[in-house]
Amino acid sequence: NMVLASIRSEARLPVQMAPLIFISTVVTHLCGGSAGREGAALQLGGSIGSMFGRLFRMQERDKHVMILCGMSAAFSAIFRTPIAAPVFAMEVVCVGAMHYPALVPSTIASLTASWLAGKLGIPLAKFSVQEIPPLQIVPSLKILLLGVLCAGVSVLFCILLHQTEKQLHSRVQNPYLRILAASGMIWILFLLVRNQDYLGIGTDVIGRALAGDAVWYAFLMKILFTAVTLGGGFKGGEIVPSFFIGAVFGCCFGQIAGISPSFCASVGMVALFCGVTNCPLASLMIGIELFGAGGAPYYFMAIAISYLLSGYYGLYGEQSFLYSKFTGAVVNHKTRK
Protein backbone atom coordinates (compact mmCIF):
# COMPACT_ATOMS: atom_id res chain seq x y z
CA ASN A 1 0.00 0.00 0.00
CA MET A 2 2.86 2.41 0.75
CA VAL A 3 4.33 1.69 -2.67
CA LEU A 4 1.02 2.26 -4.48
CA ALA A 5 0.38 5.47 -2.55
CA SER A 6 3.85 6.81 -3.34
CA ILE A 7 3.27 6.41 -7.10
CA ARG A 8 0.18 8.65 -6.97
CA SER A 9 1.65 11.30 -4.66
CA GLU A 10 4.91 12.76 -3.40
CA ALA A 11 5.01 10.41 -0.41
CA ARG A 12 8.51 9.04 0.14
CA LEU A 13 9.34 5.40 0.60
CA PRO A 14 11.81 4.98 3.48
CA VAL A 15 15.19 3.52 2.50
CA GLN A 16 15.12 1.11 5.45
CA MET A 17 11.96 -0.52 4.10
CA ALA A 18 14.02 -2.63 1.66
CA PRO A 19 16.19 -4.51 4.20
CA LEU A 20 13.42 -4.66 6.82
CA ILE A 21 10.84 -6.21 4.48
CA PHE A 22 13.46 -8.69 3.28
CA ILE A 23 14.38 -9.80 6.81
CA SER A 24 10.78 -9.95 8.05
CA THR A 25 9.65 -12.03 5.07
CA VAL A 26 12.51 -14.49 5.59
CA VAL A 27 11.45 -14.80 9.24
CA THR A 28 7.83 -15.43 8.16
CA HIS A 29 8.85 -18.26 5.84
CA LEU A 30 11.35 -19.68 8.35
CA CYS A 31 8.60 -19.92 10.98
CA GLY A 32 6.08 -21.49 8.60
CA GLY A 33 3.87 -18.48 8.00
CA SER A 34 1.37 -18.91 5.17
CA ALA A 35 2.50 -16.14 2.84
CA GLY A 36 4.21 -15.59 -0.47
CA ARG A 37 7.32 -13.68 -1.53
CA GLU A 38 6.08 -11.27 -4.18
CA GLY A 39 4.66 -8.71 -1.73
CA ALA A 40 8.10 -8.33 -0.21
CA ALA A 41 9.63 -8.25 -3.69
CA LEU A 42 7.33 -5.43 -4.82
CA GLN A 43 8.12 -3.42 -1.69
CA LEU A 44 11.82 -4.18 -2.04
CA GLY A 45 11.90 -3.17 -5.70
CA GLY A 46 9.75 -0.07 -5.14
CA SER A 47 11.91 1.07 -2.25
CA ILE A 48 15.13 0.64 -4.23
CA GLY A 49 13.61 2.44 -7.24
CA SER A 50 12.53 5.32 -5.00
CA MET A 51 16.01 5.48 -3.47
CA PHE A 52 17.66 5.77 -6.89
CA GLY A 53 15.15 8.43 -7.93
CA ARG A 54 16.14 10.57 -4.95
CA LEU A 55 19.84 9.77 -5.37
CA PHE A 56 19.86 11.13 -8.93
CA ARG A 57 17.57 14.06 -8.00
CA MET A 58 14.89 13.12 -10.52
CA GLN A 59 11.65 15.00 -10.95
CA GLU A 60 8.64 13.58 -9.11
CA ARG A 61 7.09 11.93 -12.18
CA ASP A 62 10.42 10.27 -13.00
CA LYS A 63 10.70 8.96 -9.43
CA HIS A 64 7.33 7.31 -9.93
CA VAL A 65 8.66 5.63 -13.08
CA MET A 66 11.69 4.42 -11.12
CA ILE A 67 9.39 2.87 -8.50
CA LEU A 68 7.50 1.03 -11.25
CA CYS A 69 10.82 -0.14 -12.73
CA GLY A 70 11.84 -1.53 -9.34
CA MET A 71 8.49 -3.29 -8.94
CA SER A 72 8.73 -4.78 -12.44
CA ALA A 73 12.27 -6.02 -11.90
CA ALA A 74 11.49 -7.62 -8.54
CA PHE A 75 8.29 -9.31 -9.79
CA SER A 76 10.14 -10.60 -12.86
CA ALA A 77 13.03 -11.98 -10.83
CA ILE A 78 10.72 -13.79 -8.37
CA PHE A 79 8.31 -15.34 -10.89
CA ARG A 80 10.50 -15.31 -14.02
CA THR A 81 7.60 -13.80 -15.98
CA PRO A 82 9.35 -10.86 -17.70
CA ILE A 83 6.43 -9.95 -19.98
CA ALA A 84 3.72 -9.95 -17.32
CA ALA A 85 5.82 -8.13 -14.70
CA PRO A 86 5.87 -4.61 -16.23
CA VAL A 87 2.21 -4.88 -17.24
CA PHE A 88 1.28 -5.83 -13.67
CA ALA A 89 3.27 -2.93 -12.20
CA MET A 90 1.59 -0.42 -14.55
CA GLU A 91 -1.88 -1.94 -14.19
CA VAL A 92 -2.15 -2.49 -10.44
CA VAL A 93 -1.84 1.12 -9.24
CA CYS A 94 -5.05 2.47 -10.74
CA VAL A 95 -7.46 0.12 -12.50
CA GLY A 96 -8.37 1.68 -15.85
CA ALA A 97 -5.35 4.01 -16.14
CA MET A 98 -2.06 2.31 -16.99
CA HIS A 99 1.18 4.26 -16.51
CA TYR A 100 2.39 3.94 -20.10
CA PRO A 101 5.35 6.35 -19.67
CA ALA A 102 6.94 3.55 -17.64
CA LEU A 103 6.47 0.93 -20.38
CA VAL A 104 9.94 1.04 -21.98
CA PRO A 105 12.07 1.44 -18.82
CA SER A 106 9.96 -1.09 -16.90
CA THR A 107 10.26 -3.61 -19.74
CA ILE A 108 14.04 -3.17 -19.84
CA ALA A 109 14.23 -3.54 -16.05
CA SER A 110 12.02 -6.65 -16.13
CA LEU A 111 13.97 -8.40 -18.89
CA THR A 112 17.29 -7.54 -17.24
CA ALA A 113 16.13 -8.86 -13.86
CA SER A 114 14.81 -12.09 -15.41
CA TRP A 115 18.08 -12.63 -17.28
CA LEU A 116 20.14 -12.03 -14.14
CA ALA A 117 17.90 -14.32 -12.09
CA GLY A 118 18.49 -17.04 -14.67
CA LYS A 119 22.25 -16.55 -14.40
CA LEU A 120 21.93 -16.94 -10.62
CA GLY A 121 20.19 -20.29 -11.04
CA ILE A 122 16.52 -19.34 -10.58
CA PRO A 123 14.60 -21.48 -13.11
CA LEU A 124 11.84 -20.28 -15.39
CA ALA A 125 8.38 -20.82 -13.90
CA LYS A 126 6.91 -23.28 -16.40
CA PHE A 127 4.13 -25.78 -15.71
CA SER A 128 2.73 -28.51 -17.91
CA VAL A 129 -1.06 -28.65 -18.26
CA GLN A 130 -2.86 -31.82 -19.27
CA GLU A 131 -5.77 -32.19 -21.70
CA ILE A 132 -6.56 -28.67 -22.89
CA PRO A 133 -10.00 -29.07 -24.50
CA PRO A 134 -10.71 -27.72 -28.01
CA LEU A 135 -12.55 -24.40 -28.12
CA GLN A 136 -16.19 -25.53 -28.11
CA ILE A 137 -19.46 -24.42 -26.53
CA VAL A 138 -19.74 -26.94 -23.67
CA PRO A 139 -16.20 -26.56 -22.27
CA SER A 140 -16.48 -22.78 -22.77
CA LEU A 141 -19.63 -22.67 -20.62
CA LYS A 142 -17.89 -24.71 -17.93
CA ILE A 143 -14.88 -22.39 -17.93
CA LEU A 144 -17.16 -19.35 -17.71
CA LEU A 145 -18.83 -20.93 -14.69
CA LEU A 146 -15.39 -21.51 -13.16
CA GLY A 147 -14.63 -17.81 -13.71
CA VAL A 148 -17.86 -16.85 -11.92
CA LEU A 149 -17.00 -19.08 -8.95
CA CYS A 150 -13.40 -17.78 -8.85
CA ALA A 151 -14.77 -14.24 -8.59
CA GLY A 152 -16.76 -15.30 -5.53
CA VAL A 153 -13.77 -17.03 -3.94
CA SER A 154 -11.57 -13.98 -4.61
CA VAL A 155 -14.09 -11.72 -2.85
CA LEU A 156 -14.18 -14.15 0.08
CA PHE A 157 -10.37 -14.16 0.27
CA CYS A 158 -10.13 -10.36 0.24
CA ILE A 159 -12.87 -9.89 2.84
CA LEU A 160 -11.41 -12.45 5.25
CA LEU A 161 -7.90 -11.04 4.77
CA HIS A 162 -8.93 -7.47 5.58
CA GLN A 163 -11.43 -8.34 8.32
CA THR A 164 -9.01 -10.67 10.12
CA GLU A 165 -6.42 -7.90 10.17
CA LYS A 166 -9.02 -5.40 11.40
CA GLN A 167 -10.29 -7.68 14.18
CA LEU A 168 -6.82 -8.66 15.38
CA HIS A 169 -5.71 -5.02 15.43
CA SER A 170 -8.78 -3.92 17.40
CA ARG A 171 -8.66 -6.76 19.92
CA VAL A 172 -4.88 -6.95 20.45
CA GLN A 173 -3.42 -3.47 20.02
CA ASN A 174 0.12 -4.33 21.12
CA PRO A 175 1.88 -5.53 17.92
CA TYR A 176 4.16 -7.98 19.77
CA LEU A 177 1.27 -9.61 21.59
CA ARG A 178 -0.74 -9.62 18.35
CA ILE A 179 1.89 -11.53 16.41
CA LEU A 180 2.24 -14.00 19.30
CA ALA A 181 -1.53 -14.49 19.28
CA ALA A 182 -1.45 -15.08 15.50
CA SER A 183 1.39 -17.58 15.96
CA GLY A 184 -0.68 -19.48 18.51
CA MET A 185 -3.67 -19.54 16.16
CA ILE A 186 -1.53 -20.87 13.30
CA TRP A 187 -0.12 -23.56 15.60
CA ILE A 188 -3.62 -24.63 16.63
CA LEU A 189 -4.75 -24.76 13.00
CA PHE A 190 -1.69 -26.84 12.14
CA LEU A 191 -2.49 -29.32 14.92
CA LEU A 192 -6.07 -29.58 13.65
CA VAL A 193 -5.17 -30.36 10.03
CA ARG A 194 -2.04 -32.40 10.91
CA ASN A 195 -0.08 -31.59 7.77
CA GLN A 196 2.17 -28.81 6.48
CA ASP A 197 0.36 -28.19 3.19
CA TYR A 198 -0.90 -24.78 4.32
CA LEU A 199 2.35 -23.52 5.85
CA GLY A 200 4.87 -21.55 3.83
CA ILE A 201 4.47 -20.88 0.11
CA GLY A 202 2.72 -24.11 -0.82
CA THR A 203 4.31 -24.73 -4.23
CA ASP A 204 4.10 -28.50 -3.72
CA VAL A 205 0.33 -28.31 -3.39
CA ILE A 206 0.11 -26.10 -6.49
CA GLY A 207 2.12 -28.69 -8.40
CA ARG A 208 -0.18 -31.50 -7.24
CA ALA A 209 -3.26 -29.48 -8.24
CA LEU A 210 -1.82 -28.89 -11.70
CA ALA A 211 -1.32 -32.66 -11.92
CA GLY A 212 -5.02 -33.12 -11.14
CA ASP A 213 -4.82 -33.97 -7.43
CA ALA A 214 -6.50 -31.76 -4.78
CA VAL A 215 -8.93 -32.02 -1.87
CA TRP A 216 -12.04 -29.83 -1.85
CA TYR A 217 -11.41 -28.01 1.45
CA ALA A 218 -7.78 -27.07 0.71
CA PHE A 219 -8.66 -23.64 -0.70
CA LEU A 220 -10.65 -22.74 2.44
CA MET A 221 -7.82 -23.81 4.74
CA LYS A 222 -5.28 -21.77 2.76
CA ILE A 223 -7.52 -18.69 2.98
CA LEU A 224 -7.75 -19.14 6.76
CA PHE A 225 -4.02 -19.75 7.31
CA THR A 226 -3.04 -16.77 5.11
CA ALA A 227 -5.57 -14.41 6.74
CA VAL A 228 -4.24 -15.22 10.22
CA THR A 229 -0.60 -14.99 9.11
CA LEU A 230 -0.82 -11.60 7.39
CA GLY A 231 -3.53 -10.19 9.65
CA GLY A 232 -1.43 -10.95 12.72
CA GLY A 233 1.55 -8.97 11.48
CA PHE A 234 3.78 -11.43 9.64
CA LYS A 235 5.13 -10.06 6.37
CA GLY A 236 4.94 -11.65 2.95
CA GLY A 237 2.88 -11.70 -0.20
CA GLU A 238 -0.70 -12.56 -1.03
CA ILE A 239 -0.23 -13.48 -4.69
CA VAL A 240 1.28 -16.96 -4.27
CA PRO A 241 -1.47 -17.85 -1.76
CA SER A 242 -3.98 -16.69 -4.38
CA PHE A 243 -2.29 -19.03 -6.90
CA PHE A 244 -2.60 -21.85 -4.36
CA ILE A 245 -6.29 -21.12 -3.71
CA GLY A 246 -7.12 -20.80 -7.40
CA ALA A 247 -5.23 -23.95 -8.37
CA VAL A 248 -6.85 -26.27 -5.81
CA PHE A 249 -10.30 -24.73 -6.33
CA GLY A 250 -10.02 -25.08 -10.11
CA CYS A 251 -8.77 -28.65 -9.79
CA CYS A 252 -11.76 -29.62 -7.60
CA PHE A 253 -14.13 -27.88 -10.03
CA GLY A 254 -12.69 -29.91 -12.90
CA GLN A 255 -13.18 -33.15 -10.97
CA ILE A 256 -16.86 -32.29 -10.42
CA ALA A 257 -17.62 -30.71 -13.81
CA GLY A 258 -16.05 -33.48 -15.90
CA ILE A 259 -13.35 -31.34 -17.51
CA SER A 260 -9.59 -31.76 -17.13
CA PRO A 261 -8.75 -31.00 -13.45
CA SER A 262 -5.19 -30.11 -14.46
CA PHE A 263 -6.35 -27.54 -16.99
CA CYS A 264 -9.00 -26.16 -14.63
CA ALA A 265 -6.30 -25.70 -11.98
CA SER A 266 -4.38 -23.43 -14.37
CA VAL A 267 -7.57 -21.53 -15.23
CA GLY A 268 -8.38 -21.15 -11.54
CA MET A 269 -4.92 -19.74 -10.83
CA VAL A 270 -5.15 -16.90 -13.35
CA ALA A 271 -8.86 -16.19 -12.77
CA LEU A 272 -8.47 -15.89 -9.01
CA PHE A 273 -5.30 -13.83 -9.42
CA CYS A 274 -7.31 -11.42 -11.56
CA GLY A 275 -10.14 -11.36 -9.03
CA VAL A 276 -7.87 -10.28 -6.16
CA THR A 277 -5.59 -7.91 -8.11
CA ASN A 278 -8.01 -6.50 -10.74
CA CYS A 279 -5.30 -6.83 -13.40
CA PRO A 280 -6.80 -8.72 -16.38
CA LEU A 281 -4.02 -8.08 -18.89
CA ALA A 282 -1.27 -9.11 -16.47
CA SER A 283 -3.33 -12.18 -15.53
CA LEU A 284 -3.59 -13.30 -19.15
CA MET A 285 0.14 -12.80 -19.72
CA ILE A 286 0.98 -14.74 -16.55
CA GLY A 287 -1.22 -17.59 -17.80
CA ILE A 288 0.53 -17.64 -21.17
CA GLU A 289 4.02 -17.42 -19.65
CA LEU A 290 3.36 -20.12 -17.04
CA PHE A 291 1.25 -22.56 -19.07
CA GLY A 292 1.73 -21.69 -22.74
CA ALA A 293 -0.68 -20.14 -25.24
CA GLY A 294 -2.73 -23.29 -25.93
CA GLY A 295 -5.37 -22.43 -23.35
CA ALA A 296 -5.28 -18.63 -23.85
CA PRO A 297 -8.91 -18.29 -25.10
CA TYR A 298 -10.18 -20.13 -22.03
CA TYR A 299 -7.90 -18.15 -19.72
CA PHE A 300 -9.23 -14.88 -21.10
CA MET A 301 -12.86 -16.00 -20.69
CA ALA A 302 -12.37 -16.86 -17.02
CA ILE A 303 -10.24 -13.77 -16.36
CA ALA A 304 -12.80 -11.43 -17.93
CA ILE A 305 -15.75 -12.78 -15.96
CA SER A 306 -13.74 -12.91 -12.73
CA TYR A 307 -12.62 -9.30 -13.22
CA LEU A 308 -16.20 -8.14 -13.79
CA LEU A 309 -17.88 -10.02 -10.95
CA SER A 310 -15.22 -9.45 -8.28
CA GLY A 311 -16.45 -5.86 -8.05
CA TYR A 312 -14.27 -3.36 -6.21
CA TYR A 313 -12.69 -5.84 -3.83
CA GLY A 314 -8.95 -6.36 -3.91
CA LEU A 315 -5.84 -7.19 -1.93
CA TYR A 316 -4.48 -3.65 -1.81
CA GLY A 317 -6.34 -0.91 0.05
CA GLU A 318 -4.50 1.83 -1.87
CA GLN A 319 -5.54 0.48 -5.25
CA SER A 320 -8.10 2.72 -6.95
CA PHE A 321 -10.63 2.21 -9.74
CA LEU A 322 -10.87 5.03 -12.26
CA TYR A 323 -13.84 3.63 -14.18
CA SER A 324 -16.86 1.56 -13.22
CA LYS A 325 -16.50 -2.11 -14.17
CA PHE A 326 -20.14 -2.21 -15.27
CA THR A 327 -20.97 1.13 -16.95
CA GLY A 328 -17.63 2.69 -17.86
CA ALA A 329 -18.47 5.86 -15.91
CA VAL A 330 -15.71 7.63 -14.00
CA VAL A 331 -16.00 6.59 -10.33
CA ASN A 332 -12.55 7.00 -8.69
CA HIS A 333 -13.52 4.19 -6.33
CA LYS A 334 -11.24 2.86 -3.60
CA THR A 335 -10.79 -0.83 -2.89
CA ARG A 336 -13.47 -2.28 -0.62
CA LYS A 337 -12.37 -3.96 2.58
XYZ file of C-alpha atoms in Angstrom:
337
model
C 0.000 0.000 0.000
C 2.864 2.413 0.751
C 4.329 1.685 -2.673
C 1.022 2.260 -4.480
C 0.379 5.465 -2.550
C 3.855 6.810 -3.342
C 3.274 6.411 -7.100
C 0.185 8.655 -6.967
C 1.655 11.296 -4.658
C 4.910 12.757 -3.405
C 5.011 10.411 -0.409
C 8.510 9.044 0.141
C 9.340 5.400 0.597
C 11.810 4.981 3.485
C 15.188 3.516 2.498
C 15.124 1.112 5.452
C 11.963 -0.523 4.097
C 14.020 -2.626 1.664
C 16.187 -4.508 4.199
C 13.419 -4.663 6.816
C 10.840 -6.209 4.484
C 13.457 -8.695 3.276
C 14.384 -9.804 6.806
C 10.784 -9.952 8.053
C 9.653 -12.034 5.066
C 12.510 -14.489 5.589
C 11.446 -14.802 9.243
C 7.825 -15.427 8.156
C 8.855 -18.263 5.844
C 11.351 -19.679 8.351
C 8.602 -19.917 10.975
C 6.080 -21.495 8.596
C 3.868 -18.476 7.997
C 1.367 -18.914 5.167
C 2.502 -16.142 2.838
C 4.213 -15.586 -0.473
C 7.316 -13.676 -1.532
C 6.075 -11.268 -4.176
C 4.656 -8.707 -1.728
C 8.103 -8.326 -0.211
C 9.629 -8.254 -3.689
C 7.330 -5.435 -4.818
C 8.123 -3.424 -1.688
C 11.820 -4.181 -2.045
C 11.898 -3.168 -5.699
C 9.749 -0.074 -5.141
C 11.910 1.069 -2.245
C 15.128 0.639 -4.227
C 13.608 2.438 -7.236
C 12.529 5.322 -4.999
C 16.013 5.484 -3.471
C 17.661 5.768 -6.894
C 15.148 8.426 -7.931
C 16.145 10.566 -4.950
C 19.838 9.772 -5.375
C 19.856 11.126 -8.934
C 17.568 14.062 -7.996
C 14.893 13.121 -10.518
C 11.650 15.002 -10.946
C 8.642 13.584 -9.106
C 7.087 11.929 -12.177
C 10.418 10.270 -13.001
C 10.696 8.964 -9.425
C 7.326 7.309 -9.928
C 8.658 5.629 -13.081
C 11.685 4.424 -11.118
C 9.393 2.873 -8.496
C 7.502 1.027 -11.247
C 10.820 -0.142 -12.727
C 11.842 -1.534 -9.336
C 8.487 -3.294 -8.937
C 8.730 -4.776 -12.437
C 12.275 -6.023 -11.898
C 11.491 -7.622 -8.545
C 8.292 -9.310 -9.790
C 10.135 -10.600 -12.863
C 13.031 -11.981 -10.832
C 10.722 -13.787 -8.375
C 8.308 -15.336 -10.886
C 10.496 -15.313 -14.018
C 7.595 -13.795 -15.985
C 9.350 -10.865 -17.697
C 6.429 -9.952 -19.978
C 3.718 -9.947 -17.322
C 5.820 -8.134 -14.696
C 5.875 -4.609 -16.235
C 2.214 -4.884 -17.237
C 1.276 -5.832 -13.670
C 3.266 -2.929 -12.203
C 1.590 -0.419 -14.549
C -1.883 -1.942 -14.195
C -2.154 -2.485 -10.437
C -1.836 1.122 -9.243
C -5.045 2.472 -10.742
C -7.464 0.125 -12.501
C -8.365 1.678 -15.847
C -5.349 4.011 -16.141
C -2.057 2.310 -16.988
C 1.182 4.263 -16.512
C 2.388 3.940 -20.099
C 5.349 6.350 -19.674
C 6.935 3.553 -17.636
C 6.470 0.934 -20.376
C 9.938 1.044 -21.978
C 12.069 1.444 -18.821
C 9.962 -1.091 -16.901
C 10.259 -3.606 -19.737
C 14.042 -3.170 -19.841
C 14.228 -3.543 -16.050
C 12.018 -6.649 -16.132
C 13.971 -8.402 -18.894
C 17.291 -7.540 -17.242
C 16.130 -8.861 -13.858
C 14.813 -12.085 -15.410
C 18.080 -12.627 -17.279
C 20.140 -12.028 -14.142
C 17.896 -14.322 -12.089
C 18.489 -17.041 -14.674
C 22.246 -16.548 -14.400
C 21.927 -16.941 -10.625
C 20.186 -20.287 -11.044
C 16.517 -19.343 -10.578
C 14.599 -21.482 -13.110
C 11.839 -20.275 -15.389
C 8.378 -20.819 -13.903
C 6.908 -23.281 -16.396
C 4.135 -25.784 -15.713
C 2.729 -28.512 -17.907
C -1.062 -28.652 -18.262
C -2.856 -31.825 -19.267
C -5.773 -32.191 -21.696
C -6.557 -28.672 -22.888
C -9.997 -29.071 -24.503
C -10.708 -27.718 -28.007
C -12.551 -24.399 -28.121
C -16.185 -25.534 -28.112
C -19.464 -24.419 -26.528
C -19.740 -26.940 -23.672
C -16.200 -26.557 -22.270
C -16.479 -22.782 -22.766
C -19.626 -22.667 -20.618
C -17.892 -24.709 -17.925
C -14.880 -22.391 -17.931
C -17.159 -19.352 -17.714
C -18.830 -20.935 -14.686
C -15.395 -21.510 -13.155
C -14.634 -17.813 -13.711
C -17.857 -16.852 -11.916
C -16.998 -19.076 -8.951
C -13.403 -17.783 -8.846
C -14.769 -14.244 -8.591
C -16.760 -15.303 -5.532
C -13.765 -17.028 -3.940
C -11.570 -13.985 -4.614
C -14.088 -11.720 -2.853
C -14.184 -14.146 0.082
C -10.370 -14.161 0.272
C -10.131 -10.358 0.236
C -12.870 -9.887 2.843
C -11.406 -12.449 5.251
C -7.902 -11.042 4.773
C -8.932 -7.466 5.583
C -11.429 -8.336 8.321
C -9.010 -10.666 10.115
C -6.416 -7.901 10.172
C -9.021 -5.404 11.402
C -10.286 -7.680 14.178
C -6.821 -8.656 15.385
C -5.711 -5.018 15.432
C -8.777 -3.922 17.398
C -8.662 -6.763 19.918
C -4.885 -6.946 20.449
C -3.421 -3.474 20.019
C 0.123 -4.325 21.117
C 1.883 -5.529 17.921
C 4.158 -7.976 19.766
C 1.266 -9.611 21.588
C -0.741 -9.621 18.350
C 1.891 -11.534 16.412
C 2.244 -14.001 19.299
C -1.525 -14.492 19.280
C -1.455 -15.084 15.502
C 1.394 -17.577 15.960
C -0.676 -19.481 18.512
C -3.666 -19.542 16.162
C -1.533 -20.872 13.299
C -0.118 -23.560 15.600
C -3.623 -24.630 16.633
C -4.750 -24.761 13.001
C -1.693 -26.837 12.137
C -2.492 -29.315 14.921
C -6.068 -29.583 13.647
C -5.172 -30.355 10.028
C -2.045 -32.402 10.914
C -0.076 -31.591 7.775
C 2.167 -28.807 6.480
C 0.358 -28.186 3.186
C -0.900 -24.784 4.320
C 2.351 -23.519 5.850
C 4.865 -21.546 3.832
C 4.466 -20.876 0.109
C 2.719 -24.114 -0.825
C 4.306 -24.729 -4.230
C 4.102 -28.504 -3.717
C 0.327 -28.306 -3.388
C 0.111 -26.098 -6.490
C 2.120 -28.691 -8.396
C -0.184 -31.499 -7.244
C -3.263 -29.480 -8.240
C -1.818 -28.895 -11.703
C -1.316 -32.656 -11.921
C -5.023 -33.123 -11.144
C -4.824 -33.965 -7.430
C -6.502 -31.756 -4.777
C -8.930 -32.018 -1.874
C -12.042 -29.829 -1.850
C -11.412 -28.014 1.450
C -7.783 -27.074 0.709
C -8.656 -23.638 -0.700
C -10.646 -22.744 2.438
C -7.817 -23.807 4.737
C -5.277 -21.775 2.762
C -7.516 -18.694 2.985
C -7.746 -19.136 6.758
C -4.019 -19.755 7.306
C -3.043 -16.775 5.113
C -5.567 -14.414 6.740
C -4.239 -15.215 10.218
C -0.597 -14.987 9.108
C -0.821 -11.597 7.392
C -3.532 -10.190 9.651
C -1.433 -10.949 12.718
C 1.553 -8.972 11.480
C 3.781 -11.434 9.635
C 5.128 -10.058 6.367
C 4.944 -11.650 2.947
C 2.879 -11.700 -0.199
C -0.704 -12.558 -1.033
C -0.227 -13.482 -4.693
C 1.280 -16.961 -4.268
C -1.468 -17.854 -1.755
C -3.976 -16.687 -4.381
C -2.293 -19.034 -6.900
C -2.602 -21.853 -4.356
C -6.287 -21.120 -3.706
C -7.121 -20.799 -7.396
C -5.232 -23.955 -8.373
C -6.853 -26.268 -5.807
C -10.305 -24.728 -6.325
C -10.020 -25.079 -10.106
C -8.768 -28.655 -9.794
C -11.759 -29.619 -7.604
C -14.126 -27.883 -10.032
C -12.687 -29.905 -12.898
C -13.185 -33.146 -10.974
C -16.857 -32.291 -10.421
C -17.624 -30.715 -13.812
C -16.050 -33.480 -15.904
C -13.353 -31.338 -17.510
C -9.588 -31.756 -17.130
C -8.746 -31.001 -13.446
C -5.194 -30.111 -14.461
C -6.355 -27.541 -16.985
C -9.004 -26.159 -14.629
C -6.300 -25.701 -11.977
C -4.381 -23.433 -14.374
C -7.574 -21.527 -15.235
C -8.378 -21.148 -11.542
C -4.920 -19.742 -10.832
C -5.147 -16.905 -13.352
C -8.858 -16.191 -12.773
C -8.472 -15.889 -9.014
C -5.296 -13.827 -9.423
C -7.308 -11.420 -11.559
C -10.141 -11.361 -9.029
C -7.871 -10.279 -6.160
C -5.586 -7.907 -8.111
C -8.013 -6.497 -10.741
C -5.303 -6.829 -13.402
C -6.802 -8.720 -16.379
C -4.015 -8.080 -18.890
C -1.269 -9.114 -16.475
C -3.332 -12.183 -15.525
C -3.589 -13.300 -19.152
C 0.138 -12.800 -19.718
C 0.977 -14.737 -16.554
C -1.217 -17.589 -17.803
C 0.532 -17.643 -21.171
C 4.016 -17.424 -19.651
C 3.357 -20.121 -17.038
C 1.253 -22.563 -19.075
C 1.727 -21.685 -22.745
C -0.679 -20.139 -25.244
C -2.727 -23.290 -25.927
C -5.372 -22.426 -23.352
C -5.282 -18.633 -23.851
C -8.908 -18.288 -25.097
C -10.177 -20.132 -22.028
C -7.896 -18.154 -19.717
C -9.229 -14.882 -21.103
C -12.862 -15.996 -20.691
C -12.370 -16.861 -17.021
C -10.240 -13.769 -16.364
C -12.796 -11.430 -17.935
C -15.753 -12.775 -15.962
C -13.742 -12.915 -12.728
C -12.622 -9.302 -13.218
C -16.198 -8.136 -13.791
C -17.881 -10.022 -10.948
C -15.217 -9.449 -8.276
C -16.453 -5.860 -8.051
C -14.274 -3.359 -6.214
C -12.693 -5.835 -3.828
C -8.954 -6.356 -3.911
C -5.844 -7.186 -1.931
C -4.475 -3.649 -1.811
C -6.344 -0.915 0.049
C -4.499 1.827 -1.868
C -5.542 0.475 -5.255
C -8.099 2.718 -6.947
C -10.631 2.212 -9.739
C -10.869 5.026 -12.258
C -13.842 3.626 -14.180
C -16.861 1.557 -13.218
C -16.503 -2.106 -14.173
C -20.135 -2.205 -15.271
C -20.973 1.125 -16.946
C -17.630 2.692 -17.863
C -18.474 5.857 -15.909
C -15.710 7.635 -13.997
C -15.999 6.593 -10.334
C -12.552 7.004 -8.689
C -13.521 4.192 -6.334
C -11.239 2.863 -3.599
C -10.790 -0.830 -2.894
C -13.472 -2.280 -0.615
C -12.368 -3.962 2.582
